[in-house]
PDB file of C-alpha atoms and ligand atoms in Angstrom:
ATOM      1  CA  UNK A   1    -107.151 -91.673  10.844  1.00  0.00           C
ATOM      2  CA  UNK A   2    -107.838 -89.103   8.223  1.00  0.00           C
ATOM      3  CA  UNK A   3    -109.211 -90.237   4.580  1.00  0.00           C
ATOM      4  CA  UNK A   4    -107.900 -94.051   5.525  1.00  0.00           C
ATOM      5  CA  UNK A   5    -110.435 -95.850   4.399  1.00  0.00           C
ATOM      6  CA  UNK A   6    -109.770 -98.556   6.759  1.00  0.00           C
ATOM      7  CA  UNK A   7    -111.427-102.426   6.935  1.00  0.00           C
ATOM      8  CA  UNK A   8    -114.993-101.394   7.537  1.00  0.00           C
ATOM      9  CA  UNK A   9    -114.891 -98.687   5.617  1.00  0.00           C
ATOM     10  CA  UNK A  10    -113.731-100.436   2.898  1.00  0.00           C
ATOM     11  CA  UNK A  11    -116.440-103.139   3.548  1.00  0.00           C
ATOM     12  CA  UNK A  12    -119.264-100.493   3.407  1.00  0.00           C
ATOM     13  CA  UNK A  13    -117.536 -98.956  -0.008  1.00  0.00           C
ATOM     14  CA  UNK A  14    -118.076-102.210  -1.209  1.00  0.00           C
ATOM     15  CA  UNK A  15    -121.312-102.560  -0.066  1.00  0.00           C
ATOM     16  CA  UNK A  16    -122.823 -99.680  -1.086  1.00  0.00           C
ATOM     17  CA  UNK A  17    -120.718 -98.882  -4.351  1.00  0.00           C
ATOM     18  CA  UNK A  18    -120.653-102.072  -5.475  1.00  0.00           C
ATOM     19  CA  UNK A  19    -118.883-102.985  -9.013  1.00  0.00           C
ATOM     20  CA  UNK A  20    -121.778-102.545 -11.713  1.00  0.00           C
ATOM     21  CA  UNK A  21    -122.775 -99.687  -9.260  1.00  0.00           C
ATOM     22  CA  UNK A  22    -122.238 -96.178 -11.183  1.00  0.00           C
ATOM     23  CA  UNK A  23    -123.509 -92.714 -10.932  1.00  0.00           C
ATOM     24  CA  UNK A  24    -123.343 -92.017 -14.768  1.00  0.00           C
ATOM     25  CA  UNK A  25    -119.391 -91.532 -14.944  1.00  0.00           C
ATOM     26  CA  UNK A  26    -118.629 -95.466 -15.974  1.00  0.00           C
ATOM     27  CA  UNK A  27    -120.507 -94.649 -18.779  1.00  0.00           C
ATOM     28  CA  UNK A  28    -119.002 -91.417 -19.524  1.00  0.00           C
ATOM     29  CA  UNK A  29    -115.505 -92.326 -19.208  1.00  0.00           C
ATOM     30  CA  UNK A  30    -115.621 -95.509 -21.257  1.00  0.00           C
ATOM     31  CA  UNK A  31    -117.243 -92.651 -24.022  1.00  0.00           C
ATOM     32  CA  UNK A  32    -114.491 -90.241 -23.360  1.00  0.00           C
ATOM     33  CA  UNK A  33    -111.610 -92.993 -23.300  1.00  0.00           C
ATOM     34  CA  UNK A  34    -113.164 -94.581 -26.773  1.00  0.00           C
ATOM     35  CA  UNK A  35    -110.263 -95.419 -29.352  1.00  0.00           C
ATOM     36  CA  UNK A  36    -107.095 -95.055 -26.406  1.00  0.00           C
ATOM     37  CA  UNK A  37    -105.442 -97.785 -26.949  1.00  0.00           C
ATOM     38  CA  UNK A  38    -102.074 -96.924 -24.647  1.00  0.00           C
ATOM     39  CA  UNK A  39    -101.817 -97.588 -21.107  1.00  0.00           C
ATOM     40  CA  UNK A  40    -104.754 -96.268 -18.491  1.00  0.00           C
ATOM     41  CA  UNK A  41    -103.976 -94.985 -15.100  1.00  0.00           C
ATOM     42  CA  UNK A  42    -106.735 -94.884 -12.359  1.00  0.00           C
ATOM     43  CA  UNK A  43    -105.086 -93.622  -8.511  1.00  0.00           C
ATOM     44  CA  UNK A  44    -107.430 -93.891  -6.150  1.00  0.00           C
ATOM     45  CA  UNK A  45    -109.001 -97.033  -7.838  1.00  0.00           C
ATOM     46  CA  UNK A  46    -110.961 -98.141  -4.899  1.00  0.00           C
ATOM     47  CA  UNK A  47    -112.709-101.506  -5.004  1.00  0.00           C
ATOM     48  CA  UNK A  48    -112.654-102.007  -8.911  1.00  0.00           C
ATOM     49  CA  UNK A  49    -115.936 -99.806  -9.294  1.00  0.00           C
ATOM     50  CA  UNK A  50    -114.631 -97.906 -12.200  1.00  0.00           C
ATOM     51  CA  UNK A  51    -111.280-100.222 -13.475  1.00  0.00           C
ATOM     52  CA  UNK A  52    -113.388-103.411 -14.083  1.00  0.00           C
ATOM     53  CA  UNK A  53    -115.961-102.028 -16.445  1.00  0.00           C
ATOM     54  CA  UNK A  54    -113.014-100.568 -18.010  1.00  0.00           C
ATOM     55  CA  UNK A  55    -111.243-103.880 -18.082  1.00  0.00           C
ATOM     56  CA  UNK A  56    -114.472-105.522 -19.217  1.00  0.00           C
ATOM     57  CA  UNK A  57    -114.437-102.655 -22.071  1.00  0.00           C
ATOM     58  CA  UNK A  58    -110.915-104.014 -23.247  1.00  0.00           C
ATOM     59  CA  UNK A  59    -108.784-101.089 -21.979  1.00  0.00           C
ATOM     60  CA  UNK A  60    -105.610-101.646 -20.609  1.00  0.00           C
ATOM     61  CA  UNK A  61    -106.142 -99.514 -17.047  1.00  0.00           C
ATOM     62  CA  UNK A  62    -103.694-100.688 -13.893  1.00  0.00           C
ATOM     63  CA  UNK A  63    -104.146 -98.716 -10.893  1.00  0.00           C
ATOM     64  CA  UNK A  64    -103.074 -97.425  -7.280  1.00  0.00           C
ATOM     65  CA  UNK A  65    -104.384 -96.925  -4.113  1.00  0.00           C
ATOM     66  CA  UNK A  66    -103.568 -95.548  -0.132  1.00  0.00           C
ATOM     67  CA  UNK A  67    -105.655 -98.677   1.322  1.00  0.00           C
ATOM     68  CA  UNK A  68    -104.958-101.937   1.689  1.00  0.00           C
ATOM     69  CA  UNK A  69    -108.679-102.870   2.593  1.00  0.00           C
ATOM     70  CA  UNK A  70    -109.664-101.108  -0.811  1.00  0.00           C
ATOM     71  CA  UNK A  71    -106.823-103.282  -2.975  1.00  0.00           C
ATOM     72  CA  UNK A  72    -107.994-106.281  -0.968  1.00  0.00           C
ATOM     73  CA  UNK A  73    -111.350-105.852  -2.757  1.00  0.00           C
ATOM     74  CA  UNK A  74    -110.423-104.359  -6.080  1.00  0.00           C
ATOM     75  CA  UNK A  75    -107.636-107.779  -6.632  1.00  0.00           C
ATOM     76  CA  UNK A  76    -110.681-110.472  -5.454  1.00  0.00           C
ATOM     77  CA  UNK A  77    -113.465-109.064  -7.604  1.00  0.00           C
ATOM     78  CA  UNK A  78    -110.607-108.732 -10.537  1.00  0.00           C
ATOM     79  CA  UNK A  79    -109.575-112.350 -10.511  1.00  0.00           C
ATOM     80  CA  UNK A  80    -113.649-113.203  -9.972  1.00  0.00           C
ATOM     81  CA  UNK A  81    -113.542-111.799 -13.537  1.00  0.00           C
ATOM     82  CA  UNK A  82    -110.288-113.350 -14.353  1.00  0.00           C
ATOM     83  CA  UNK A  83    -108.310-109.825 -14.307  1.00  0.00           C
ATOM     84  CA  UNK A  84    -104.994-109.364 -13.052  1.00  0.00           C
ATOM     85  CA  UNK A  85    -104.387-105.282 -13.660  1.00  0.00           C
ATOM     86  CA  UNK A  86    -101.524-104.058 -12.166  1.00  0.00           C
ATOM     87  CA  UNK A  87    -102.494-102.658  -8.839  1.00  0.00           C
ATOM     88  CA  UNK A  88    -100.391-100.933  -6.253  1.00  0.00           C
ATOM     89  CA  UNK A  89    -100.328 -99.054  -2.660  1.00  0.00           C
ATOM     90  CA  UNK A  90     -99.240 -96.250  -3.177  1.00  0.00           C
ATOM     91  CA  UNK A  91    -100.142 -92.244  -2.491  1.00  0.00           C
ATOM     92  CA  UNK A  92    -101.879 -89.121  -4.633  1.00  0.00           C
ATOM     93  CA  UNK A  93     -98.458 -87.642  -3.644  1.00  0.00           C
ATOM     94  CA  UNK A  94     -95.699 -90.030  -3.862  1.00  0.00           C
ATOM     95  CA  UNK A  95     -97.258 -92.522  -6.720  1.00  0.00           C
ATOM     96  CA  UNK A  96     -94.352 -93.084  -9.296  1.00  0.00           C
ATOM     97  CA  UNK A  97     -94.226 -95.772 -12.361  1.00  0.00           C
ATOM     98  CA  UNK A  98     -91.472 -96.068 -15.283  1.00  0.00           C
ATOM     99  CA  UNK A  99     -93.860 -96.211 -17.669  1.00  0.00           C
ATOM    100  CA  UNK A 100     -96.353 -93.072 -19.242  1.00  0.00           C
ATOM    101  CA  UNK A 101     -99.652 -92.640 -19.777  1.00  0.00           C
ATOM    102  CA  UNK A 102    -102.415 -92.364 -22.468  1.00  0.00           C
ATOM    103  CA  UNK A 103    -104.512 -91.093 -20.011  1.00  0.00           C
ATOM    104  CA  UNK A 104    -105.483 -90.635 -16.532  1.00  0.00           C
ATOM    105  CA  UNK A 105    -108.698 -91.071 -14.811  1.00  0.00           C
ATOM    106  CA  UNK A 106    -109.519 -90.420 -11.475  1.00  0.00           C
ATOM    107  CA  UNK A 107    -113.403 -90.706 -10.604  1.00  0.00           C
ATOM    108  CA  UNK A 108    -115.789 -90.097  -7.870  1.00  0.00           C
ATOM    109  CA  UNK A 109    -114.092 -86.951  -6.591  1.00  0.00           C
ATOM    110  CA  UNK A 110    -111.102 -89.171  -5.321  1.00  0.00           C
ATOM    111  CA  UNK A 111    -108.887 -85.256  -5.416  1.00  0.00           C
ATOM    112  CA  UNK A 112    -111.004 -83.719  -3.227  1.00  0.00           C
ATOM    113  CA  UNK A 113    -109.982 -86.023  -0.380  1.00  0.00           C
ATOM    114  CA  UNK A 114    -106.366 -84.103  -0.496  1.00  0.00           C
ATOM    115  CA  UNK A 115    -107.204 -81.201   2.248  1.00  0.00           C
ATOM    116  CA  UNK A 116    -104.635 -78.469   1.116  1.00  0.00           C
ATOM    117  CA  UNK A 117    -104.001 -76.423  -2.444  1.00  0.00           C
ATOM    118  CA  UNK A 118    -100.564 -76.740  -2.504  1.00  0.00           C
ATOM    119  CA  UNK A 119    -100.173 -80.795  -2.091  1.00  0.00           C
ATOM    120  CA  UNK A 120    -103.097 -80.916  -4.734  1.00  0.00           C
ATOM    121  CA  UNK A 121    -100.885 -78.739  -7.205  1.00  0.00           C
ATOM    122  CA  UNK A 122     -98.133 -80.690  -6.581  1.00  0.00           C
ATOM    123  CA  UNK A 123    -100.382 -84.019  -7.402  1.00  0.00           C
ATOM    124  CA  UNK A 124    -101.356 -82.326 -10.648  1.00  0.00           C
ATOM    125  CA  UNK A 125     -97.895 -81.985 -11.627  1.00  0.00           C
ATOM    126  CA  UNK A 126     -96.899 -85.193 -10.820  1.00  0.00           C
ATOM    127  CA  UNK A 127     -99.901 -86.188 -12.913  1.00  0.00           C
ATOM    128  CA  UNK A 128     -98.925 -84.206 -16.002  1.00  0.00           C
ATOM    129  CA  UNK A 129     -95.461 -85.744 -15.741  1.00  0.00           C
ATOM    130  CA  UNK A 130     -96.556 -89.839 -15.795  1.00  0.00           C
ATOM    131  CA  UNK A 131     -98.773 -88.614 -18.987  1.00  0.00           C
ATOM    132  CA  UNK A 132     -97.235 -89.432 -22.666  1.00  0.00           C
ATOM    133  CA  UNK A 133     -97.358 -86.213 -24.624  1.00  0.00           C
ATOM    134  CA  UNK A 134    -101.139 -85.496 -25.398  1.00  0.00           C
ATOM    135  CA  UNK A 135    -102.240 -87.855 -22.640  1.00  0.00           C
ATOM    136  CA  UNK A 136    -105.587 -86.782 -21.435  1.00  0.00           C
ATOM    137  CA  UNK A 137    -106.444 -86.498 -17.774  1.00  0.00           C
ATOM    138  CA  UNK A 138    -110.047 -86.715 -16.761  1.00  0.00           C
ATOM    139  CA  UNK A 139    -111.504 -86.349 -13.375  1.00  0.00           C
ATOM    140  CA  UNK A 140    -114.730 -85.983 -11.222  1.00  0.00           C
ATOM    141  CA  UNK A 141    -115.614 -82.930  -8.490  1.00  0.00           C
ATOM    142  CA  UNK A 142    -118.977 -82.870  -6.454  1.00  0.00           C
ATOM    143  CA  UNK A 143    -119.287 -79.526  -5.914  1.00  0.00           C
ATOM    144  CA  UNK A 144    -122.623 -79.715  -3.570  1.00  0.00           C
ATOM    145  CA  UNK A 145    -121.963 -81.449  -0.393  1.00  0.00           C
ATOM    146  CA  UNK A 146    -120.409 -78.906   0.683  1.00  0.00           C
ATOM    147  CA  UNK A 147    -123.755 -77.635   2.296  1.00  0.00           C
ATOM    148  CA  UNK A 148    -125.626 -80.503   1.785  1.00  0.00           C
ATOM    149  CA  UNK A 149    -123.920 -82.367   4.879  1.00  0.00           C
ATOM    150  CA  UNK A 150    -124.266 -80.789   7.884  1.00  0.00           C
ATOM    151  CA  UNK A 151    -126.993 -82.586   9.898  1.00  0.00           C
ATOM    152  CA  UNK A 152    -125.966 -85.963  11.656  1.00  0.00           C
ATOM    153  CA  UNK A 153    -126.565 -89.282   8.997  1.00  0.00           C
ATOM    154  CA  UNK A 154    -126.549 -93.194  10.035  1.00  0.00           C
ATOM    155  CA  UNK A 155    -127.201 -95.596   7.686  1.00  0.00           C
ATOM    156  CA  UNK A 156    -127.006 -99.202   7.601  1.00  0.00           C
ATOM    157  CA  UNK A 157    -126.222-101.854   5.438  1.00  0.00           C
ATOM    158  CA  UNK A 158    -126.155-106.321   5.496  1.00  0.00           C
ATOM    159  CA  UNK A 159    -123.323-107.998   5.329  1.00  0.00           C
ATOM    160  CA  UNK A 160    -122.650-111.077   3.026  1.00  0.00           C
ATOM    161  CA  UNK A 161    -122.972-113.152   6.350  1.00  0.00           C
ATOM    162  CA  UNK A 162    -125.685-111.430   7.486  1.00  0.00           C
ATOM    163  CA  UNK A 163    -124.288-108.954   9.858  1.00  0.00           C
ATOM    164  CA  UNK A 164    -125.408-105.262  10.128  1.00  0.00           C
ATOM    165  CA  UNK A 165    -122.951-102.401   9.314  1.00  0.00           C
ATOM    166  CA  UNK A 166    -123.554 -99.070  10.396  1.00  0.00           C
ATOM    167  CA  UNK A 167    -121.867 -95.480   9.337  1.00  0.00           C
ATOM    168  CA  UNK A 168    -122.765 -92.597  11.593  1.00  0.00           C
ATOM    169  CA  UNK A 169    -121.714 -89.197   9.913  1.00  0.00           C
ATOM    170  CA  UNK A 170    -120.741 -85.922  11.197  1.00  0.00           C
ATOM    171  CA  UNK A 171    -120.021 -82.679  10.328  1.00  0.00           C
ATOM    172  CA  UNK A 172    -117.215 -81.419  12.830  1.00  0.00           C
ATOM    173  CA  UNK A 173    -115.364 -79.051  11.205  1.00  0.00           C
ATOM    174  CA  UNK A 174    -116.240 -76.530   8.204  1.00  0.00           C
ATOM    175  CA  UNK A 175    -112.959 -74.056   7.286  1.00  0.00           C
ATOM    176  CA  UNK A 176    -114.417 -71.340   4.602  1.00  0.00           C
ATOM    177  CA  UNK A 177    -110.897 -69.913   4.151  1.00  0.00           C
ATOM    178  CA  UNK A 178    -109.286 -73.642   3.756  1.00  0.00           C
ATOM    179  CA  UNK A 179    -112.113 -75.068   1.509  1.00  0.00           C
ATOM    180  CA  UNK A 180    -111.923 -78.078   3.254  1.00  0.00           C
ATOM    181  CA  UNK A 181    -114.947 -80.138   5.791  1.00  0.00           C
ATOM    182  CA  UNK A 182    -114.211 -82.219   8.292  1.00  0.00           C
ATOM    183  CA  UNK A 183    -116.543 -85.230   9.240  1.00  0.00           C
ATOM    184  CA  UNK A 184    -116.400 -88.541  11.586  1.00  0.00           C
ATOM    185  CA  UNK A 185    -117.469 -91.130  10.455  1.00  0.00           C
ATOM    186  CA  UNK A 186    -118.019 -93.808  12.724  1.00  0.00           C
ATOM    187  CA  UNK A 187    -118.463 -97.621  11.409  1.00  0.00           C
ATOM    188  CA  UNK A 188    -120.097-100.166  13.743  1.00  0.00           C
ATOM    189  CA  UNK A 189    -120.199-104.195  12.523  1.00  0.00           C
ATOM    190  CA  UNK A 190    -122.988-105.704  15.019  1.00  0.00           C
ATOM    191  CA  UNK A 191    -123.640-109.538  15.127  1.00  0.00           C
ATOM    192  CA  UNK A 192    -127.301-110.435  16.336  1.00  0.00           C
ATOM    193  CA  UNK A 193    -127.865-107.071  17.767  1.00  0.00           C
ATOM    194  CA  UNK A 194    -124.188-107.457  19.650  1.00  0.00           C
ATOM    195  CA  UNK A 195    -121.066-104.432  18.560  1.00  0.00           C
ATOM    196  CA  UNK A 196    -118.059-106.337  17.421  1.00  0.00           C
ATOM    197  CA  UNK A 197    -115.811-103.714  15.723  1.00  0.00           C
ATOM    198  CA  UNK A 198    -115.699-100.223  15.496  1.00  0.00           C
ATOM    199  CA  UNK A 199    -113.481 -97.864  13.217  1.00  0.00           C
ATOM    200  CA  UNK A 200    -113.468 -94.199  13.420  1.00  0.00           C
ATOM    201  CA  UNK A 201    -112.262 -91.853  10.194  1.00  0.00           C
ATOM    202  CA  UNK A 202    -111.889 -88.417  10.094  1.00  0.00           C
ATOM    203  CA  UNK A 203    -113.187 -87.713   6.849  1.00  0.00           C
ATOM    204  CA  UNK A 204    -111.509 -84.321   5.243  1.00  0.00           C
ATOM    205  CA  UNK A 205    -112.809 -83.092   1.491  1.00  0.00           C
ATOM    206  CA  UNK A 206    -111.542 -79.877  -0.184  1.00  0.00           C
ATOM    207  CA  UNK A 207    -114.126 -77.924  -1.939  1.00  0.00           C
ATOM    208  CA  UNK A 208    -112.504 -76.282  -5.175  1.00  0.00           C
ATOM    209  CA  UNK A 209    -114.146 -73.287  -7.480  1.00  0.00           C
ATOM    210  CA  UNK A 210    -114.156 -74.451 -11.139  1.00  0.00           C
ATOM    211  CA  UNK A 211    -112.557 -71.655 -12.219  1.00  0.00           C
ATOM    212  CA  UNK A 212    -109.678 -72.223  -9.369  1.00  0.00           C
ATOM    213  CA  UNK A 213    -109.200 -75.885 -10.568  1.00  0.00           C
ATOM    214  CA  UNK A 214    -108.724 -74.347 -14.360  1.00  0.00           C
ATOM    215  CA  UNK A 215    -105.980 -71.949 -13.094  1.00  0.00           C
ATOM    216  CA  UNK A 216    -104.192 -74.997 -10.831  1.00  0.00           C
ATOM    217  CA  UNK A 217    -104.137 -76.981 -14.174  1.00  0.00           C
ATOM    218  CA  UNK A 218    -102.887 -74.322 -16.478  1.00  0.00           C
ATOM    219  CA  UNK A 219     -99.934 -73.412 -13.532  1.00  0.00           C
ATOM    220  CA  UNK A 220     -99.576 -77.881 -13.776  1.00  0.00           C
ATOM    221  CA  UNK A 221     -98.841 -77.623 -17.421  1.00  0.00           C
ATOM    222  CA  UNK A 222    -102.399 -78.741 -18.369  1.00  0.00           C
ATOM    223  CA  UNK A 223    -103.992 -77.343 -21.803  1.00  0.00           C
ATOM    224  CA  UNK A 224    -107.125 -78.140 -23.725  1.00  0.00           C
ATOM    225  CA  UNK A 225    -108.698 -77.988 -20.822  1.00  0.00           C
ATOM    226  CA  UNK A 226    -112.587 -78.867 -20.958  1.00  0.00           C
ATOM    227  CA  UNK A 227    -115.346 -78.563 -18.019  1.00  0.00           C
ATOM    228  CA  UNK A 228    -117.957 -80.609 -18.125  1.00  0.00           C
ATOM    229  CA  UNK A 229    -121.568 -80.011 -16.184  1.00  0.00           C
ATOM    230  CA  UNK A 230    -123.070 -83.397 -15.329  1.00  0.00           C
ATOM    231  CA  UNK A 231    -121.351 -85.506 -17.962  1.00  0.00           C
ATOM    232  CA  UNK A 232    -122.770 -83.475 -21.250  1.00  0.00           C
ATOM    233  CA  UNK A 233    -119.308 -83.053 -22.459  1.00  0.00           C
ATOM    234  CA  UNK A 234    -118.676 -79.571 -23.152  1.00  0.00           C
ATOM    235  CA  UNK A 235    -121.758 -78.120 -21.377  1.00  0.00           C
ATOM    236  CA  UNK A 236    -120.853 -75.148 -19.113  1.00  0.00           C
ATOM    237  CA  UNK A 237    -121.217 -76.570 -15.649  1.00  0.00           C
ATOM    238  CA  UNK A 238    -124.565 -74.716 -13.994  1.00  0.00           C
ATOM    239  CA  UNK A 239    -125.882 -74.106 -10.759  1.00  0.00           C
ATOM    240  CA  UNK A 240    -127.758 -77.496  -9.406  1.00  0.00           C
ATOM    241  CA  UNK A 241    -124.879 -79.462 -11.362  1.00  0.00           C
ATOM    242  CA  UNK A 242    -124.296 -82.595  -9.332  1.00  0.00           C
ATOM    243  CA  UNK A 243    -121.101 -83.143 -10.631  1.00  0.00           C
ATOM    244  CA  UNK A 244    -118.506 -81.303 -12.758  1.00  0.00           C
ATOM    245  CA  UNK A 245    -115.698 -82.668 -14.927  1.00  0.00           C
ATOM    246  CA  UNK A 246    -112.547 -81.483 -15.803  1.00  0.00           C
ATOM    247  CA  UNK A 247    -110.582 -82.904 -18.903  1.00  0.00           C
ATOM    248  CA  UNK A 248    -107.304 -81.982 -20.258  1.00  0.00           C
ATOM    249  CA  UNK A 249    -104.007 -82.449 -22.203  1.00  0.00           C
ATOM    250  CA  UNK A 250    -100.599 -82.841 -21.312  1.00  0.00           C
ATOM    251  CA  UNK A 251     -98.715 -80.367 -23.107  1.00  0.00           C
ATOM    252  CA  UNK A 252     -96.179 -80.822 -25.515  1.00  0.00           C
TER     253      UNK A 252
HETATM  254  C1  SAM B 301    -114.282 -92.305  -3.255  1.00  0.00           C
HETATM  255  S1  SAM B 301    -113.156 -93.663  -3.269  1.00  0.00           S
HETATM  256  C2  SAM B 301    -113.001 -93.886  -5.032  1.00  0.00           C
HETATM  257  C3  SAM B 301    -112.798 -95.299  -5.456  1.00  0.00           C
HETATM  258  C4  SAM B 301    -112.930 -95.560  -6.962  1.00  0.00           C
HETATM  259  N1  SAM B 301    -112.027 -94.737  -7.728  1.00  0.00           N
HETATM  260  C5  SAM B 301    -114.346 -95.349  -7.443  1.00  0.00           C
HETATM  261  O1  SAM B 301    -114.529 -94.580  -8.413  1.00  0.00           O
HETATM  262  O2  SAM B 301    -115.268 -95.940  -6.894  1.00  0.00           O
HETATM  263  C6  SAM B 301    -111.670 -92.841  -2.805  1.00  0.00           C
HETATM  264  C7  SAM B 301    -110.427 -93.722  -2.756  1.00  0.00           C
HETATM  265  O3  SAM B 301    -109.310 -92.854  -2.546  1.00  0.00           O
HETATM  266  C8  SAM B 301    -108.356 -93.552  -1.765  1.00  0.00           C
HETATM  267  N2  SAM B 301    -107.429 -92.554  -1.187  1.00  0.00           N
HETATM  268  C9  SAM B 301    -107.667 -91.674  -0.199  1.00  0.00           C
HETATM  269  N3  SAM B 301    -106.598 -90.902   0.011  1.00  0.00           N
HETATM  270  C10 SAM B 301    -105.654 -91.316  -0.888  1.00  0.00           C
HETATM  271  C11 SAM B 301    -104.317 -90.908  -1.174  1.00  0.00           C
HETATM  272  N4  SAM B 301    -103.747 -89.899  -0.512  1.00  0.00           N
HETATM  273  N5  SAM B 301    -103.650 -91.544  -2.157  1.00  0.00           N
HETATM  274  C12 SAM B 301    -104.223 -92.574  -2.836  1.00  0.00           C
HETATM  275  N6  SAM B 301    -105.477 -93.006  -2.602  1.00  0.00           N
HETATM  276  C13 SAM B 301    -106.184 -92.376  -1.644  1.00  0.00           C
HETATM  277  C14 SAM B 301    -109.188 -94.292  -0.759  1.00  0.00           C
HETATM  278  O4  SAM B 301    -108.483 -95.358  -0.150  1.00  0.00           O
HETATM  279  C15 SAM B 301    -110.367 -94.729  -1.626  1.00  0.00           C
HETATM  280  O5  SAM B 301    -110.172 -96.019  -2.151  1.00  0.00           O
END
C-alpha cells in the first residue's frame, strides 16, 4: 500500500498530468539531452508524461516502472502515437538490463518516493553501473512540500465517461530525523453521485539536503556533478526554488 500507485491512482496521474502536461522539465531535459544519440533510460516513467515528448523529439528512451496501472497508460498513449519503447515492471532497486546507458533521466521527483538513505544509495549505484562511461544522469527534487502539505486537500477530477474522481490527502506522519512524510491518500470513483471504488495509498517521500544528495553521488561514483535551481542550468539552487536538479557523470 505504500508508493503503489494503484488503478485510480494511476487514473488521476493521468488525469491530472496528462501527456503534453509539463512543469518546465520536458523542456529542460529535451535541452539537456540535445545531441545523445545512445540509448535513454527513464525508471519511474509513469504514464508517458516525460518518454513521449522524448520519443516525439527522436530519442531513443525505453523505460521501467513498479505499476502496472502506470505501464497500462504509458503502452496505450505510446501506440496512440505509434510508439513501441521498450517498457518494463520493474523496481528503483532491483531494475537490471544487458544493455548501458547514454543517459538516465528520472523526472518529477520519482527518488524521493524511496523512504530510506541507504536503499536510495544503493539505487544510485545501481544507476551509475547501467550508465556507459560518461553517461549523464539527470534528475528532479521538490524540495518544498515538505511544509507545504500539512493541512487536509480533496480535489476532484472527470472522468473520460463522465464519472467524478476524488483524492483526499493527508499528512499522517512527519519523521525530522528520517527525512521522510507520510500521507493517505484516499481515491474515491463516484457514478451519479453513487461511491463505486475506493483505493487507499500510503504515500511516503524522503526529503534530501542538496548538499547530502552531492555527497550520496560522489560515495555512488558520480562526478561532474551540476545543481540546478529551477531549470537555469548551472544556477545555484536558492531559497523559494521550486525545484532543484542534479546532473552528473559516470566516471571513468
Ligand atoms: C511522480 S510519478 C512520475 C511519472 C513520470 N516519470 C513523470 O515524470 O510524470 C512516480 C512514478 O514512480 C513509480 N514508482 C514508485 N515507486 C517505484 C519503485 N520503487 N520503482 C519503480 N517505480 C516506482 C510510480 O508507479 C509512478 O509511476
Amino acid at each position: 500500500m505504500n508508493n503503489t500507485y494503484g488503478r485510480l491512482a494511476s487514473h488521476v496521474y493521468n488525469l491530472d498530468k496528462y501527456i503534453g502536461k509539463s512543469f518546465g522539465d520536458v523542456e529542460y531535459y529535451r535541452a539537456r539531452l540535445e545531441g545523445c544519440a545512445g540509448p535513454i533510460l527513464e525508471p519511474a516513467v509513469g504514464n508517458g508524461r516525460a518518454l513521449i515528448p522524448l520519443l516525439e523529439a527522436g530519442f531513443d528512451v525505453c523505460g521501467f516502472d513498479a505499476s502496472e496501472d502506470m505501464l497500462d497508460y504509458c503502452r496505450a498513449q505510446c501506440a496512440e502515437r505509434g510508439f513501441a519503447p521498450a517498457l518494463s515492471r520493474q523496481t528503483f532497486e532491483s531494475f537490471t538490463y544487458q544493455q548501458r546507458f547514454d543517459a538516465i533521466v528520472v523526472p518529477a521527483g520519482s527518488l524521493q518516493l524511496i523512504g530510506h538513505h541507504a536503499v536510495a544509495s544503493a539505487v544510485l549505484r545501481r544507476f551509475h553501473d547501467h550508465l556507459a562511461p560518461a553517461g549523464r544522469l539527470i534528475f528532479d527534487l521538490y524540495p518544498n512540500d515538505m511544509v507545504a502539505d500539512l493541512q487536509p486537500n480533496i480535489r476532484s477530477w472527470q472522468t473520460e465517461t463522465g464519472d467524478l474522481l476524488t483524492l483526499n490527502s493527508q499528512r499522517v506522519k512527519t519523521d525530522i530525523i528520517g527525512q521522510t512524510t507520510v500521507s493517505h491518500l484516499r481515491y474515491d470513483l463516484w457514478q451519479v453521485g453513487r461511491l463505486v471504488s475506493s483505493e487507499l495509498e500510503f504515500f511516503t517521500m524522503r526529503w534530501w539536503g542538496v548538499q547530502e544528495m552531492v555527497l550520496t553521488l560522489q560515495a555512488a561514483g558520480f562526478v561532474d556533478i551540476v545543481v540546478t535551481g529551477d531549470y537555469a542550468f548551472g544556477r545555484a539552487p536558492q531559497h523559494g526554488d521550486h525545484v532543484v536538479t542534479f546532473e552528473c557523470q559516470r566516471s571513468g
